[in-house]
Tab-separated table of C-alpha atoms and ligand atoms in Angstrom:
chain	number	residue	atom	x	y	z
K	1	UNK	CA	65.558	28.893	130.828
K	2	UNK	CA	68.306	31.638	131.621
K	3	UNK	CA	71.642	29.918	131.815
K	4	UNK	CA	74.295	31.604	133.945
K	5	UNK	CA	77.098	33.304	132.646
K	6	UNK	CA	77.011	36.243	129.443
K	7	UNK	CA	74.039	35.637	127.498
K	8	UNK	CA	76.736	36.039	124.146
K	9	UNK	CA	80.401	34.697	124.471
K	10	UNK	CA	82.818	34.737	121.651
K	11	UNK	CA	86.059	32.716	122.581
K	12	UNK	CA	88.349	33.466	119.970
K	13	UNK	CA	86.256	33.434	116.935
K	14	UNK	CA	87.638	33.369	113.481
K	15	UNK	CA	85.797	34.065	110.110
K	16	UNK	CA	88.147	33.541	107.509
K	17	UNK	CA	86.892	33.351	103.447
K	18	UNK	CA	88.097	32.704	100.146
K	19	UNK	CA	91.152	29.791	100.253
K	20	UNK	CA	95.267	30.292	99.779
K	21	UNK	CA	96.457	33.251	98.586
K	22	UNK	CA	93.049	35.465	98.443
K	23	UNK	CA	92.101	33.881	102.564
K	24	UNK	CA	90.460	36.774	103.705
K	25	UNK	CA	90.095	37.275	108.027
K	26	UNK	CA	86.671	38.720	108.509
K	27	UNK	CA	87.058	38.305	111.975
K	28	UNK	CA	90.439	37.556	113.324
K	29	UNK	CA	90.461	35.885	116.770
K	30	UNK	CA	86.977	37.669	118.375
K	31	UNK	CA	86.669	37.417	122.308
K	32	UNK	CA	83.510	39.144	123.295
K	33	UNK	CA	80.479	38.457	126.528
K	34	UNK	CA	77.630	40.464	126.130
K	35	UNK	CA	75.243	39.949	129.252
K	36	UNK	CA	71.506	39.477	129.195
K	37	UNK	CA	70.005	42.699	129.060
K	38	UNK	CA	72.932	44.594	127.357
K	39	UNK	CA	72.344	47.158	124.590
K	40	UNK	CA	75.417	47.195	122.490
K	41	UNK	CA	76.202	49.271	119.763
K	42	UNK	CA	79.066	47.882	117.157
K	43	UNK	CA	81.050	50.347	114.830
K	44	UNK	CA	84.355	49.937	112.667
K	45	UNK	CA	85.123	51.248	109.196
K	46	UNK	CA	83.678	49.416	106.223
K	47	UNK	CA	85.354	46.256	105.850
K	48	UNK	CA	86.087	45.276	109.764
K	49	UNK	CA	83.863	42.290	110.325
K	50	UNK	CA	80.456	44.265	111.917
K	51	UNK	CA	78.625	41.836	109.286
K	52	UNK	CA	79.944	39.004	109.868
K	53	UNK	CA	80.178	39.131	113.327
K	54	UNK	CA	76.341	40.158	113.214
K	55	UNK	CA	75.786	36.749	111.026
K	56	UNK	CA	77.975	34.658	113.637
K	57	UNK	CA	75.814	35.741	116.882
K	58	UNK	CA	72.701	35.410	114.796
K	59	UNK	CA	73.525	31.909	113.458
K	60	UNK	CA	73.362	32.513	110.183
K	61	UNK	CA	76.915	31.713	109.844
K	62	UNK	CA	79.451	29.817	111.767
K	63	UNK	CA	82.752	30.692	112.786
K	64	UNK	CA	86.113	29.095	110.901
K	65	UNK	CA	87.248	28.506	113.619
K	66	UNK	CA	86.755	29.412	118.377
K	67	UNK	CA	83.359	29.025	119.978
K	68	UNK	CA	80.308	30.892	120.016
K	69	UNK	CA	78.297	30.014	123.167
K	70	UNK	CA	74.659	31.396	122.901
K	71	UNK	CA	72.702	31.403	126.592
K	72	UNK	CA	75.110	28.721	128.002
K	73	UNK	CA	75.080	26.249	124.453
K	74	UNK	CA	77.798	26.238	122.736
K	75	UNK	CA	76.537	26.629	119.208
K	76	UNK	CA	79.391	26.641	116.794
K	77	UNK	CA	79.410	22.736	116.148
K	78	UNK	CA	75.656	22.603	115.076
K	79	UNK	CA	73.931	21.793	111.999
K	80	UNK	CA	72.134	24.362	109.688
K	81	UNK	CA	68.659	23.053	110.626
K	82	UNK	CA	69.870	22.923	114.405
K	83	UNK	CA	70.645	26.640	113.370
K	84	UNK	CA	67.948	27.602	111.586
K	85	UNK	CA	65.148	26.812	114.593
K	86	UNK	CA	67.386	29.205	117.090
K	87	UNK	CA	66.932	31.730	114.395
K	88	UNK	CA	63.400	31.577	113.977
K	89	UNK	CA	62.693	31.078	117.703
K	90	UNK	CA	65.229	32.818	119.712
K	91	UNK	CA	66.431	35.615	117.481
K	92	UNK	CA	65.166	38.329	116.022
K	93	UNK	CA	66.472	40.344	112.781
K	94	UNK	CA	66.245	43.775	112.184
K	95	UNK	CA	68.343	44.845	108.469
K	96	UNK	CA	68.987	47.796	107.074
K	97	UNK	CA	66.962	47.136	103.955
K	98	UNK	CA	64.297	45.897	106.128
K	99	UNK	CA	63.918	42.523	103.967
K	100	UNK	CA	60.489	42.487	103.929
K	101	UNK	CA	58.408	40.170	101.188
K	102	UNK	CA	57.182	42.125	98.696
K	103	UNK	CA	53.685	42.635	97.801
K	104	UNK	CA	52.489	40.906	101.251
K	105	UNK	CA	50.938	42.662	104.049
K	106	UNK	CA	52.306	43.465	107.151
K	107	UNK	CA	50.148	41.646	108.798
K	108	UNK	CA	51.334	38.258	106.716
K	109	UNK	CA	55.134	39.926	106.776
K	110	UNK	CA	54.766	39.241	110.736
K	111	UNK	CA	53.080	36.007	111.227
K	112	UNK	CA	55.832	34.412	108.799
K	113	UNK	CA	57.936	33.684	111.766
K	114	UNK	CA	55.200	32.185	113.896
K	115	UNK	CA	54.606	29.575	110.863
K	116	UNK	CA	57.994	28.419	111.578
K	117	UNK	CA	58.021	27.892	114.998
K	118	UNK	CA	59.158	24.809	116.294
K	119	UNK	CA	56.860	24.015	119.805
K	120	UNK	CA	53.689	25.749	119.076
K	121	UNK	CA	51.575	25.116	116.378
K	122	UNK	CA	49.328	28.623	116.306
K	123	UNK	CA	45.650	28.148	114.324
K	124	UNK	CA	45.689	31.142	111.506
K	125	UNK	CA	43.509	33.107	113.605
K	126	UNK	CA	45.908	33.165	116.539
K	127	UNK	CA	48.709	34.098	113.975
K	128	UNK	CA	46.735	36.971	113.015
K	129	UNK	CA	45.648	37.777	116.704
K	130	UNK	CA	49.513	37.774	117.848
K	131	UNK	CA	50.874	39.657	114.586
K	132	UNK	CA	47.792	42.293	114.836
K	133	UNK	CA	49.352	42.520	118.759
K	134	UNK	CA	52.868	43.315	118.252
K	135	UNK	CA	51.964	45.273	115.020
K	136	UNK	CA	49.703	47.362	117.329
K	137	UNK	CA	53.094	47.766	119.933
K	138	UNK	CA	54.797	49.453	117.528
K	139	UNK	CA	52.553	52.066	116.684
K	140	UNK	CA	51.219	50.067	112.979
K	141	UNK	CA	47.576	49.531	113.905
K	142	UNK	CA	46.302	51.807	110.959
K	143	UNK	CA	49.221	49.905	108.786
K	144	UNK	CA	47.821	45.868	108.954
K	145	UNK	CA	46.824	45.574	105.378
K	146	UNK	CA	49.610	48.141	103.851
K	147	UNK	CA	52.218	46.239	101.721
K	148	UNK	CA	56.129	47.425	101.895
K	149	UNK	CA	55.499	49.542	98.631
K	150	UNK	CA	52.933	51.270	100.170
K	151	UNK	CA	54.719	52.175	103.692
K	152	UNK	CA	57.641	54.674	104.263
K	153	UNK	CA	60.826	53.528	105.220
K	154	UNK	CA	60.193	54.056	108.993
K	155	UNK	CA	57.141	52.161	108.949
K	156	UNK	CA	58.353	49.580	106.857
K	157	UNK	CA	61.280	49.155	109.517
K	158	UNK	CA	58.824	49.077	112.439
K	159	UNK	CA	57.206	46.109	110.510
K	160	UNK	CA	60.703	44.407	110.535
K	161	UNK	CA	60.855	45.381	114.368
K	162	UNK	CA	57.617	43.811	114.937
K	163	UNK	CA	58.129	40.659	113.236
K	164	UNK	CA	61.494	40.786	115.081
K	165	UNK	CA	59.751	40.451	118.137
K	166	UNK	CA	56.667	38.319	117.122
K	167	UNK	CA	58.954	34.732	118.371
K	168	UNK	CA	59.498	36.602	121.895
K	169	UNK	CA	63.300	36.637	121.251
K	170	UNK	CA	66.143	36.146	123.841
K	171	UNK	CA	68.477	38.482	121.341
K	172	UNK	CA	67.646	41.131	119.039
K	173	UNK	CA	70.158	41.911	116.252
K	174	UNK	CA	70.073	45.040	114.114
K	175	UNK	CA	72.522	45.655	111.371
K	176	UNK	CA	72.504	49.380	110.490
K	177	UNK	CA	68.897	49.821	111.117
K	178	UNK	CA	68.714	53.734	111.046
K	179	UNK	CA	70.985	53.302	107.781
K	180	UNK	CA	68.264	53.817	104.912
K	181	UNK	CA	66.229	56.670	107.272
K	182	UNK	CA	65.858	60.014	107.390
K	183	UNK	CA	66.636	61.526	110.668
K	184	UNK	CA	63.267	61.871	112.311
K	185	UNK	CA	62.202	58.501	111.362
K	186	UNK	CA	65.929	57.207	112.596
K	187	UNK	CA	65.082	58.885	116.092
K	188	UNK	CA	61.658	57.020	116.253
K	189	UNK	CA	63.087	53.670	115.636
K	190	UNK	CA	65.804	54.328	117.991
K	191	UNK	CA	63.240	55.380	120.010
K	192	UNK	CA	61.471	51.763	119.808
K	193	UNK	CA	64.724	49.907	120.456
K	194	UNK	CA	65.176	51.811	123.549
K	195	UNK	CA	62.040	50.716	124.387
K	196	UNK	CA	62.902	47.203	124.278
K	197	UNK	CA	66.117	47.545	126.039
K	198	UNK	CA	63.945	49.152	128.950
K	199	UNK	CA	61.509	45.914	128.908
K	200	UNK	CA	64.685	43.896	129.134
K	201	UNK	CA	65.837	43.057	125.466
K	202	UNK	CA	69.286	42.426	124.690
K	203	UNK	CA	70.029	44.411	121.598
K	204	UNK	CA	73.492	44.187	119.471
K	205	UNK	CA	72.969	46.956	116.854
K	206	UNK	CA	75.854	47.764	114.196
K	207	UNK	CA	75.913	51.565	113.323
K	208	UNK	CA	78.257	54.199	111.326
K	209	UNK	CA	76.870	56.921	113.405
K	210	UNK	CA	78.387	58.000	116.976
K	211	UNK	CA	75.468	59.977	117.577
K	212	UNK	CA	73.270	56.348	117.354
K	213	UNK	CA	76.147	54.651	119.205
K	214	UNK	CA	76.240	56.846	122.493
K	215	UNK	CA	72.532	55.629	122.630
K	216	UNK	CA	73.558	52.365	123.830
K	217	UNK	CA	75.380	51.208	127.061
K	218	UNK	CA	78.369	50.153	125.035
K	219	UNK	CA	79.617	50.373	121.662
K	220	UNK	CA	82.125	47.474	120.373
K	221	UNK	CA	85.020	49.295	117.758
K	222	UNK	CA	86.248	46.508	115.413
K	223	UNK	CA	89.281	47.195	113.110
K	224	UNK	CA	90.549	44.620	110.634
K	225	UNK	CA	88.354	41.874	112.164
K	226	UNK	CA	89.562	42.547	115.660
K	227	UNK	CA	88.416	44.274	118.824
K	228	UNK	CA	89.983	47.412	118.860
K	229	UNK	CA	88.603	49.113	121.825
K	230	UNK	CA	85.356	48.993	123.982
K	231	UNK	CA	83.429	52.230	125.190
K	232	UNK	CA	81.324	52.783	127.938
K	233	UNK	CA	78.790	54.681	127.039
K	234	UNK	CA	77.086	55.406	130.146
K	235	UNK	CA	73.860	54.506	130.400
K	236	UNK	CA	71.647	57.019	128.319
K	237	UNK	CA	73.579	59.906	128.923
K	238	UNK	CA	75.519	61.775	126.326
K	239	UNK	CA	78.270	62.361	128.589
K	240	UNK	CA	81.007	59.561	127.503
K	241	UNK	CA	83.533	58.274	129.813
K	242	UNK	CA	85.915	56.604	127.576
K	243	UNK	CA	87.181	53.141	128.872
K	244	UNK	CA	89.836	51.381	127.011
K	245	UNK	CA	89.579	48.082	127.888
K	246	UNK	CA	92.675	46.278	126.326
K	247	UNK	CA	91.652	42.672	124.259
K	248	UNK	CA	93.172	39.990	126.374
K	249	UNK	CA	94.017	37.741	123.225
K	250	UNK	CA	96.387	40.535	121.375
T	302	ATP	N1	80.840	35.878	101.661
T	302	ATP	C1	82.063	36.446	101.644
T	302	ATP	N2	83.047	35.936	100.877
T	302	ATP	C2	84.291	36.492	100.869
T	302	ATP	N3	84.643	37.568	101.609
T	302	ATP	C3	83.697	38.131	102.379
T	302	ATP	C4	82.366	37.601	102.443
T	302	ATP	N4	81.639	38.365	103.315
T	302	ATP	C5	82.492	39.314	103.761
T	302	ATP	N5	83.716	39.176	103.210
T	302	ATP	C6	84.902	40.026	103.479
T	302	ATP	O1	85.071	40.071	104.893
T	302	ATP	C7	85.411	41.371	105.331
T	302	ATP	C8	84.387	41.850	106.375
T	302	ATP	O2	83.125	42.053	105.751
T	302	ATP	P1	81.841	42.572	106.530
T	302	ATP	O3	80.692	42.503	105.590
T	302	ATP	O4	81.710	41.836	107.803
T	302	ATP	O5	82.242	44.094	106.823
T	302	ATP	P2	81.401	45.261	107.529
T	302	ATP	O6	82.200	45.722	108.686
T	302	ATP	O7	80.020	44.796	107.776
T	302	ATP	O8	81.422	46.400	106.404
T	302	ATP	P3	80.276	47.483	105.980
T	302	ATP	O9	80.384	48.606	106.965
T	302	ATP	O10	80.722	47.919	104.611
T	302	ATP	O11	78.950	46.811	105.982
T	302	ATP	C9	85.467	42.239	104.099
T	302	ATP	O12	86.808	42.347	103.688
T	302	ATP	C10	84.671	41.461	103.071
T	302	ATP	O13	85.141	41.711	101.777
T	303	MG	MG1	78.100	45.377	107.031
């Protein structure tokens, strides 16, 4: 069911580590909406928050302290096993390091997620039949039996894409994805996400590279754990048409 409103809302969301004197802000006071469908890129120097922002919209994490409302729930109050099934059936992961299991196909690397969902209770077989599917979608149908040491980068990050996608996500988050890749395998899994934006995906990718950036509709700039600026992009088109859009809480 598609609530209305933003798909992602942030109200004021604070991250804040460590206790008395070493209390670090990770995010200081966040106020974001990020509608269904959106492809946003967010950047900021090392240190800003893109992390643990990421970890806050993916439930991973919750905030210190303001709301996080995910498709019209407000999900900052709940429990870590309330958290952990939105994870594994509404959101889908993509890293930088991939985080793949070791010495496990990518066949087995995909259906892991499907063993965790909560409403349907697949046979092996259909497992394998979905995995084997979305495997095939991104271009790994020669790949099925091939463990992480034995793919390249690129194709070890369009296993993480697939089993990304294997749950049928409402949000896809990738932190750095392009990070660990050469350029021509970086353009091919950019390539793959702007796929999924055109089927309708909502994509939040962080990213040290403008170039990667002005692929998306928007990009986010964080500085010291605040919104710093927002940037229309422009919808595919390299042409940007800068639009400062001042953060209402600061
Ligand atoms: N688990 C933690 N405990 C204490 N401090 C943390 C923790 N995680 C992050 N921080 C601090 O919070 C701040 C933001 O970290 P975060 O990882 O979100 O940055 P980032 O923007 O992702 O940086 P990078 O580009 O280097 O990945 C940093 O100052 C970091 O040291
Ligand atoms: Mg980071």
């Amino acid at each position: 069911m598609m609530a209305e409103g933003p798909l992602i809302q942030t109200i004021d969301v604070r991250k804040i580590y460590g206790m008395g004197e070493i209390r670090v802000a990770a995010l200081d006071g966040v106020s974001i909406a990020i509608e269904s469908g959106e492809f946003v890129a967010v950047m900021g120097p090392s240190g800003s928050g893109k992390s643990t922002l990421m970890n806050i919209l993916g439930c991973l994490d919750r905030p210190s302290e303001g709301r996080y409302i995910l498709d019209g729930v407000d999900v900052s109050e709940m429990d870590r096993k309330q958290l952990a099934h939105i994870r594994n059936d509404r959101i889908g992961f993509i890293f930088q390091s991939y985080n793949l299991l070791p010495r496990t196909s990518a066949l087995k690397n995909v259906m892991v997620p499907l063993f965790y969902r909560r409403n349907h209770k697949y046979s092996t077989e259909e497992r394998e039949a979905i995995a084997r599917g979305v495997l095939e979608a991104v271009g790994l149908a020669n790949r099925l039996h091939h463990q992480p040491q034995e793919l390249s980068g690129g194709e070890q990050q369009r296993v993480a894409i697939a089993r990304a996608l294997v749950n049928d996500p409402i949000l896809i988050l990738a932190d750095e994805p392009t990070g660990n890749l050469d350029t021509r395998s970086g353009e091919e899994i950019m390539g793959l996400l702007h796929e999924l934006h055109l089927d309708g995906r909502t994509i939040v990718m962080v990213t040290h590279d403008p170039e990667i950036a002005a692929h998306t509709q928007r990009t986010i700039h964080l500085i010291d754990g605040r919104v710093e600026l927002v940037v229309e992009n422009g919808a595919g088109s390299t042409l940007k048409e800068e639009e400062r859009v001042r953060h209402e809480s600061h």
